[in-house]
PDB file of C-alpha atoms in Angstrom:
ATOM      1  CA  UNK A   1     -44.076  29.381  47.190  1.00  0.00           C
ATOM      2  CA  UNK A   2     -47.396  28.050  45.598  1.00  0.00           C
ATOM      3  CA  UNK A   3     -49.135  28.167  48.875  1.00  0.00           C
ATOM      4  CA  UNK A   4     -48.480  31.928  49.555  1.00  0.00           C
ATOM      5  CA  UNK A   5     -49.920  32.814  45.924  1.00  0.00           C
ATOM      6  CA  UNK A   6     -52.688  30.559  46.591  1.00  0.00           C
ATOM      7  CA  UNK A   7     -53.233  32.975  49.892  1.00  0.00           C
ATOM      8  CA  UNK A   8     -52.539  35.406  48.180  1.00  0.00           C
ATOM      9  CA  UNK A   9     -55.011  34.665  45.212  1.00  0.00           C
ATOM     10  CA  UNK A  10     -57.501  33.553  48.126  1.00  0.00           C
ATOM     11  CA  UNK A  11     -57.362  37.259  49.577  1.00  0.00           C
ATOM     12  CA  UNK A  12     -57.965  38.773  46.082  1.00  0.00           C
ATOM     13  CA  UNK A  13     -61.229  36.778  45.483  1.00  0.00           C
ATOM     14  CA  UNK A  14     -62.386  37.698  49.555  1.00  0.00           C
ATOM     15  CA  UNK A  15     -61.675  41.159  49.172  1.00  0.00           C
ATOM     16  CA  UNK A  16     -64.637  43.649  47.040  1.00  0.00           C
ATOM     17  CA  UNK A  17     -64.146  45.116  43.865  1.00  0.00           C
ATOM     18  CA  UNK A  18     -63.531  48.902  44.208  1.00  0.00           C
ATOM     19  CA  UNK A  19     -66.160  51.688  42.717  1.00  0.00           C
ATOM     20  CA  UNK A  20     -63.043  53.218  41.457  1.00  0.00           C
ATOM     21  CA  UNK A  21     -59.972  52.102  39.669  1.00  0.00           C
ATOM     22  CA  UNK A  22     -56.840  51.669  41.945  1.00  0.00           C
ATOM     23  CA  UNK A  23     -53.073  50.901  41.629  1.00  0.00           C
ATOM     24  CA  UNK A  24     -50.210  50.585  39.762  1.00  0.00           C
ATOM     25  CA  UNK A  25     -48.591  48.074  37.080  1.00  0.00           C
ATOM     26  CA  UNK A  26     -47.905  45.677  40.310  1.00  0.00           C
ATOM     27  CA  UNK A  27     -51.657  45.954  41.439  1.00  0.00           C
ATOM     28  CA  UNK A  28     -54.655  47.620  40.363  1.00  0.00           C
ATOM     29  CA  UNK A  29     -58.093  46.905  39.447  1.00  0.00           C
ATOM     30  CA  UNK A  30     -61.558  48.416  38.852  1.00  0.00           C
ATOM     31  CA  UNK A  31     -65.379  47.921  39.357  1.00  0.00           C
ATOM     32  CA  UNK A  32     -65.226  44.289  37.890  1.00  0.00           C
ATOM     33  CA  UNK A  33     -61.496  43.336  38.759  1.00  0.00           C
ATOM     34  CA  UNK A  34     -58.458  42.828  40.633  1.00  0.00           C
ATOM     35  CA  UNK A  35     -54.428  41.988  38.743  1.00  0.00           C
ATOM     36  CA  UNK A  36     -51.731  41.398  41.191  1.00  0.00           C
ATOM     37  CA  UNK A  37     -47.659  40.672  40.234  1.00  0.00           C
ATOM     38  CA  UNK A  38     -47.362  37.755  42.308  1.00  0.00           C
ATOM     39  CA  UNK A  39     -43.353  37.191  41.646  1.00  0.00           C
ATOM     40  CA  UNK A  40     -41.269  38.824  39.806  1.00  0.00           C
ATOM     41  CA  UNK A  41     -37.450  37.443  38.281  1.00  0.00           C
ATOM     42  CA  UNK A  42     -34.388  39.698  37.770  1.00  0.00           C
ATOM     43  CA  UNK A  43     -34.113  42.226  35.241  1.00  0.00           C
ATOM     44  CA  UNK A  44     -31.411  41.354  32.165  1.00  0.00           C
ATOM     45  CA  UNK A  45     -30.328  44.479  31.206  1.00  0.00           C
ATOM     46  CA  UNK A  46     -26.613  43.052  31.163  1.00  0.00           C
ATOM     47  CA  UNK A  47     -26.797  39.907  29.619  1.00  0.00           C
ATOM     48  CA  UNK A  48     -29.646  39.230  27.420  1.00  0.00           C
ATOM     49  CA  UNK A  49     -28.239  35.577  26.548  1.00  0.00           C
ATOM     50  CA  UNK A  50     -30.431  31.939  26.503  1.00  0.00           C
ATOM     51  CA  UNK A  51     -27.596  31.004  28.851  1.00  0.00           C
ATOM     52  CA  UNK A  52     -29.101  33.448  31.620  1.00  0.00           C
ATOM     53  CA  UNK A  53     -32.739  34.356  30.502  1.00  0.00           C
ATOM     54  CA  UNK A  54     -33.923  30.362  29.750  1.00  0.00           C
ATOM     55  CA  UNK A  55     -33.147  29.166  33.274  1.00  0.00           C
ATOM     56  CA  UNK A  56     -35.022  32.292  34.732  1.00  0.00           C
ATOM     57  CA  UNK A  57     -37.623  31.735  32.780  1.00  0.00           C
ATOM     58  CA  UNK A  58     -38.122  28.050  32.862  1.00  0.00           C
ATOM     59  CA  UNK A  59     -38.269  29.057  36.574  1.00  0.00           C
ATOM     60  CA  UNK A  60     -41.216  31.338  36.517  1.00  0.00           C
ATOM     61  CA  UNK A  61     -43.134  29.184  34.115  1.00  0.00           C
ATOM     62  CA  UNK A  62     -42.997  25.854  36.401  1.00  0.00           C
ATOM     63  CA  UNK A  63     -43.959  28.668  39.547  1.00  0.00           C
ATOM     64  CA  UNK A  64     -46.706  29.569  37.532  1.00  0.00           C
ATOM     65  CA  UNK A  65     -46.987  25.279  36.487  1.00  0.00           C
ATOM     66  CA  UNK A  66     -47.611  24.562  40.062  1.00  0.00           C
ATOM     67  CA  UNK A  67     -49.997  27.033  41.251  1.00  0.00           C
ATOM     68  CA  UNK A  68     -51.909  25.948  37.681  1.00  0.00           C
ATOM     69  CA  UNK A  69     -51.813  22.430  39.297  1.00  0.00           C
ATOM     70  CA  UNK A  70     -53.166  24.048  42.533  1.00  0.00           C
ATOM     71  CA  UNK A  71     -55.777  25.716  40.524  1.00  0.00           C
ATOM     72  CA  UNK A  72     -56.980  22.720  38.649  1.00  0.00           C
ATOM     73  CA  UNK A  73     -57.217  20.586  41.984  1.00  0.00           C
ATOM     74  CA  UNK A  74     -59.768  23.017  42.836  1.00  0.00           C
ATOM     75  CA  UNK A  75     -61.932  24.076  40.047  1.00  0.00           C
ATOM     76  CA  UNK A  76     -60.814  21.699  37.325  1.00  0.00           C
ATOM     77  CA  UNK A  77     -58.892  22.294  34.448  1.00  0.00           C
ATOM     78  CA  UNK A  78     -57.487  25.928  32.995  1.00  0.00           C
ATOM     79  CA  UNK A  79     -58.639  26.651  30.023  1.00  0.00           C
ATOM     80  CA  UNK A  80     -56.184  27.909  28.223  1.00  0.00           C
ATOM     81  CA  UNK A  81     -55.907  31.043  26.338  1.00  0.00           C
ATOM     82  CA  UNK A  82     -53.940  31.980  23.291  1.00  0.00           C
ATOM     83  CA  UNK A  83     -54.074  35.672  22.053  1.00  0.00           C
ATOM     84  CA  UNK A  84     -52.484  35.184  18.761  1.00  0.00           C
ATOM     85  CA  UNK A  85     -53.887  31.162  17.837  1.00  0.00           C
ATOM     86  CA  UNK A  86     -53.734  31.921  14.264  1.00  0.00           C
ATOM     87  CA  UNK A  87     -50.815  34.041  14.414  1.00  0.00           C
ATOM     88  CA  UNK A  88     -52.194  37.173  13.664  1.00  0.00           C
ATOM     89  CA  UNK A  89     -52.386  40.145  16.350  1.00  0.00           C
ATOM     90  CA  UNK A  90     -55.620  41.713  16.306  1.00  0.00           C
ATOM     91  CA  UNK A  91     -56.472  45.331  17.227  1.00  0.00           C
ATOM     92  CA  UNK A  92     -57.401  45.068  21.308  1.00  0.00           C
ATOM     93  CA  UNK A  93     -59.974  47.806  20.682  1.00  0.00           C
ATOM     94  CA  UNK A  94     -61.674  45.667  18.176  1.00  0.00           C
ATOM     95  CA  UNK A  95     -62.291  42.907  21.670  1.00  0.00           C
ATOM     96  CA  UNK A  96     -64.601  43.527  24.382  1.00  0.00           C
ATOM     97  CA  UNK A  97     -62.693  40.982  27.331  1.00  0.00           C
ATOM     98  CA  UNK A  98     -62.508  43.768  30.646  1.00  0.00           C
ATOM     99  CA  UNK A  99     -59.108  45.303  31.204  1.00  0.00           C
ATOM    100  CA  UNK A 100     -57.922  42.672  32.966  1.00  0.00           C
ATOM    101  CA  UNK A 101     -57.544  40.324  30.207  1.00  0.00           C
ATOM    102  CA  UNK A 102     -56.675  43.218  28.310  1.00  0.00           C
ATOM    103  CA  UNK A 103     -53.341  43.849  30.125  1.00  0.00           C
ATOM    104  CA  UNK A 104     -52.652  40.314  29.680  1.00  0.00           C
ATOM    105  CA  UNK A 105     -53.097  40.430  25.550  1.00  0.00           C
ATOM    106  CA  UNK A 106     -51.009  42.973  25.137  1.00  0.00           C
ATOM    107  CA  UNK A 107     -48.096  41.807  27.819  1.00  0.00           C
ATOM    108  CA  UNK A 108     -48.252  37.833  26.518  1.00  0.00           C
ATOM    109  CA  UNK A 109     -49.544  35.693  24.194  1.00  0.00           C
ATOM    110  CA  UNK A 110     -51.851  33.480  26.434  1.00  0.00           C
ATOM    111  CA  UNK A 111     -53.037  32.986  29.601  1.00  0.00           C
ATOM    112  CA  UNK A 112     -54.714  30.151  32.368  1.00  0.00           C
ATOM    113  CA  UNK A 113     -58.145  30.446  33.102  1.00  0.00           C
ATOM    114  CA  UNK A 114     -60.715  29.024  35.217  1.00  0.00           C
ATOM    115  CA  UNK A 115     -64.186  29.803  35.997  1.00  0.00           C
ATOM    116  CA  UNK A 116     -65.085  29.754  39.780  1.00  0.00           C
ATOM    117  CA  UNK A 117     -68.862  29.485  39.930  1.00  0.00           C
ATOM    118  CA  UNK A 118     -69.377  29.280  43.446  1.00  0.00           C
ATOM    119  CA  UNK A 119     -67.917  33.097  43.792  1.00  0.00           C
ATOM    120  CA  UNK A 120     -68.991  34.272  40.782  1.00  0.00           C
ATOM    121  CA  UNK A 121     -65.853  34.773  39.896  1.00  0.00           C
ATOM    122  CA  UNK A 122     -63.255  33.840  37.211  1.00  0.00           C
ATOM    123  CA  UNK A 123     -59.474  33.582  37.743  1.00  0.00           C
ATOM    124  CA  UNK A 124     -56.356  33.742  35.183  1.00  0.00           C
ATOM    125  CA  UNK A 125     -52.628  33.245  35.393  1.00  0.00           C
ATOM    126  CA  UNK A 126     -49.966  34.779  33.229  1.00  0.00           C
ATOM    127  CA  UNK A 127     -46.447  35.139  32.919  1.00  0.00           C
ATOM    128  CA  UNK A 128     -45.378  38.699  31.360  1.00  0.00           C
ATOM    129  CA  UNK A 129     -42.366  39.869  30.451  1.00  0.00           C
ATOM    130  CA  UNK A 130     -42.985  43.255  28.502  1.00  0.00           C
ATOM    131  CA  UNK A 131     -39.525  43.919  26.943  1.00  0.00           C
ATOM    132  CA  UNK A 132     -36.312  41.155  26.905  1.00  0.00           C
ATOM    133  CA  UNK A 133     -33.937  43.462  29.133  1.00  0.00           C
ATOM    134  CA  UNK A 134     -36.845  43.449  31.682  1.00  0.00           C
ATOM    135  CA  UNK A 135     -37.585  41.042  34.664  1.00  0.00           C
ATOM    136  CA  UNK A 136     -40.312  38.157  33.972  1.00  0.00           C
ATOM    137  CA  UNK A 137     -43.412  38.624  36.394  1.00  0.00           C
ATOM    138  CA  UNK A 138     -46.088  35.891  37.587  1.00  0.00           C
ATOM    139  CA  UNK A 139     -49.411  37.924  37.293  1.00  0.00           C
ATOM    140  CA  UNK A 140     -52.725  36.807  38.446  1.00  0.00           C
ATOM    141  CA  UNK A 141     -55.919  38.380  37.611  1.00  0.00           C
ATOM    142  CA  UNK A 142     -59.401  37.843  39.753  1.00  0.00           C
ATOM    143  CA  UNK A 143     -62.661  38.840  37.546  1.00  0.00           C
ATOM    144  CA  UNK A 144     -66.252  39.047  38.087  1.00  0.00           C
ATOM    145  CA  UNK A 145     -68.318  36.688  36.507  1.00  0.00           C
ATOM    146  CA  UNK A 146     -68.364  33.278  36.313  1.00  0.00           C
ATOM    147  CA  UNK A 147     -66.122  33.761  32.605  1.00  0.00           C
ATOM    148  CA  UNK A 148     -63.216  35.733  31.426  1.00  0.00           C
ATOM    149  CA  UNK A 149     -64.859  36.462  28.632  1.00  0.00           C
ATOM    150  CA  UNK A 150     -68.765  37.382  28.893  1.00  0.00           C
ATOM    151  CA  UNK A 151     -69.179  37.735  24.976  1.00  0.00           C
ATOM    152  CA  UNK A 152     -67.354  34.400  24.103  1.00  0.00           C
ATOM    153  CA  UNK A 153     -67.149  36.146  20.443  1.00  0.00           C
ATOM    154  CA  UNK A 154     -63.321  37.669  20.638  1.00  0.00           C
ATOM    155  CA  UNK A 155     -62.075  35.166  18.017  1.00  0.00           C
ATOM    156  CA  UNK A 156     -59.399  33.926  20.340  1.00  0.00           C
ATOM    157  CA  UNK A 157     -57.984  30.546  20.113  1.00  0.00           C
ATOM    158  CA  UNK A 158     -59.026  28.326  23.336  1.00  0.00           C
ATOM    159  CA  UNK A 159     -57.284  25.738  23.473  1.00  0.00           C
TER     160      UNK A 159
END
């Protein structure tokens, strides 16, 4: 599976940023951007329990592991992200990080980054799951820029 979302990834870093915002939750992006779901698990709205939900997710997570491996072969290792590092939640309009990574703060609490200078570009993997009786999705997010973050003052925690 890694290899298709690295093609997949591959495709979103070939193809131009729109001059207008496009998509839906699954895919959409703007001027400076592109977020695709790259997998997606079942939904639990009838059993909620460790029993079924840890095995699902543990499943996602070493998806997302191995396409992080994939990543870091290529442009070294992910920097990783962590929205909440001290624990406290802050307001998203008080942080200036592109919607991108703003769809990821307030779906998770941390991402994998990497900067990929020779396009100009920045990539970052996530896995979301918005509410517990919904499916866990494997999102991936293309920016422009050599850094998620152009400011490097949001007061997030990278690890």
């Amino acid at each position: 599976m890694s290899s298709a979302h690295e093609a997949a990834v591959d495709a979103l870093m070939r193809q131009p940023f729109p001059d207008i915002a496009y998509g839906r939750r699954d895919a959409f992006g703007d001027v400076d951007h592109h977020v695709a779901r790259l997998s997606v698990t079942q939904d639990f709205w009838d059993d909620r329990g460790e029993e079924v939900v840890g095995p699902v997710r543990d499943a996602i997570e070493q998806e997302r592991d191995r396409l992080a491996e994939a990543f870091s072969k290529r442009w070294g290792p992910a920097e990783e992200v962590n929205f909440w590092g001290d624990g406290e939640h802050r307001n998203p309009a008080d942080l200036e990080d592109g919607e991108a990574v703003d769809f990821f703060r307030s779906q998770t609490s941390g991402m994998l980054a990497w900067s990929c200078p020779e396009h100009n570009q920045w990539v970052a993997l996530a896995v979301i799951q918005a509410d517990p009786e919904l499916p866990f999705a494997l999102f991936v997010a293309v920016g422009a820029g050599s850094a998620w973050s152009a400011t490097g003052s949001s007061g997030l925690d990278r690890g």
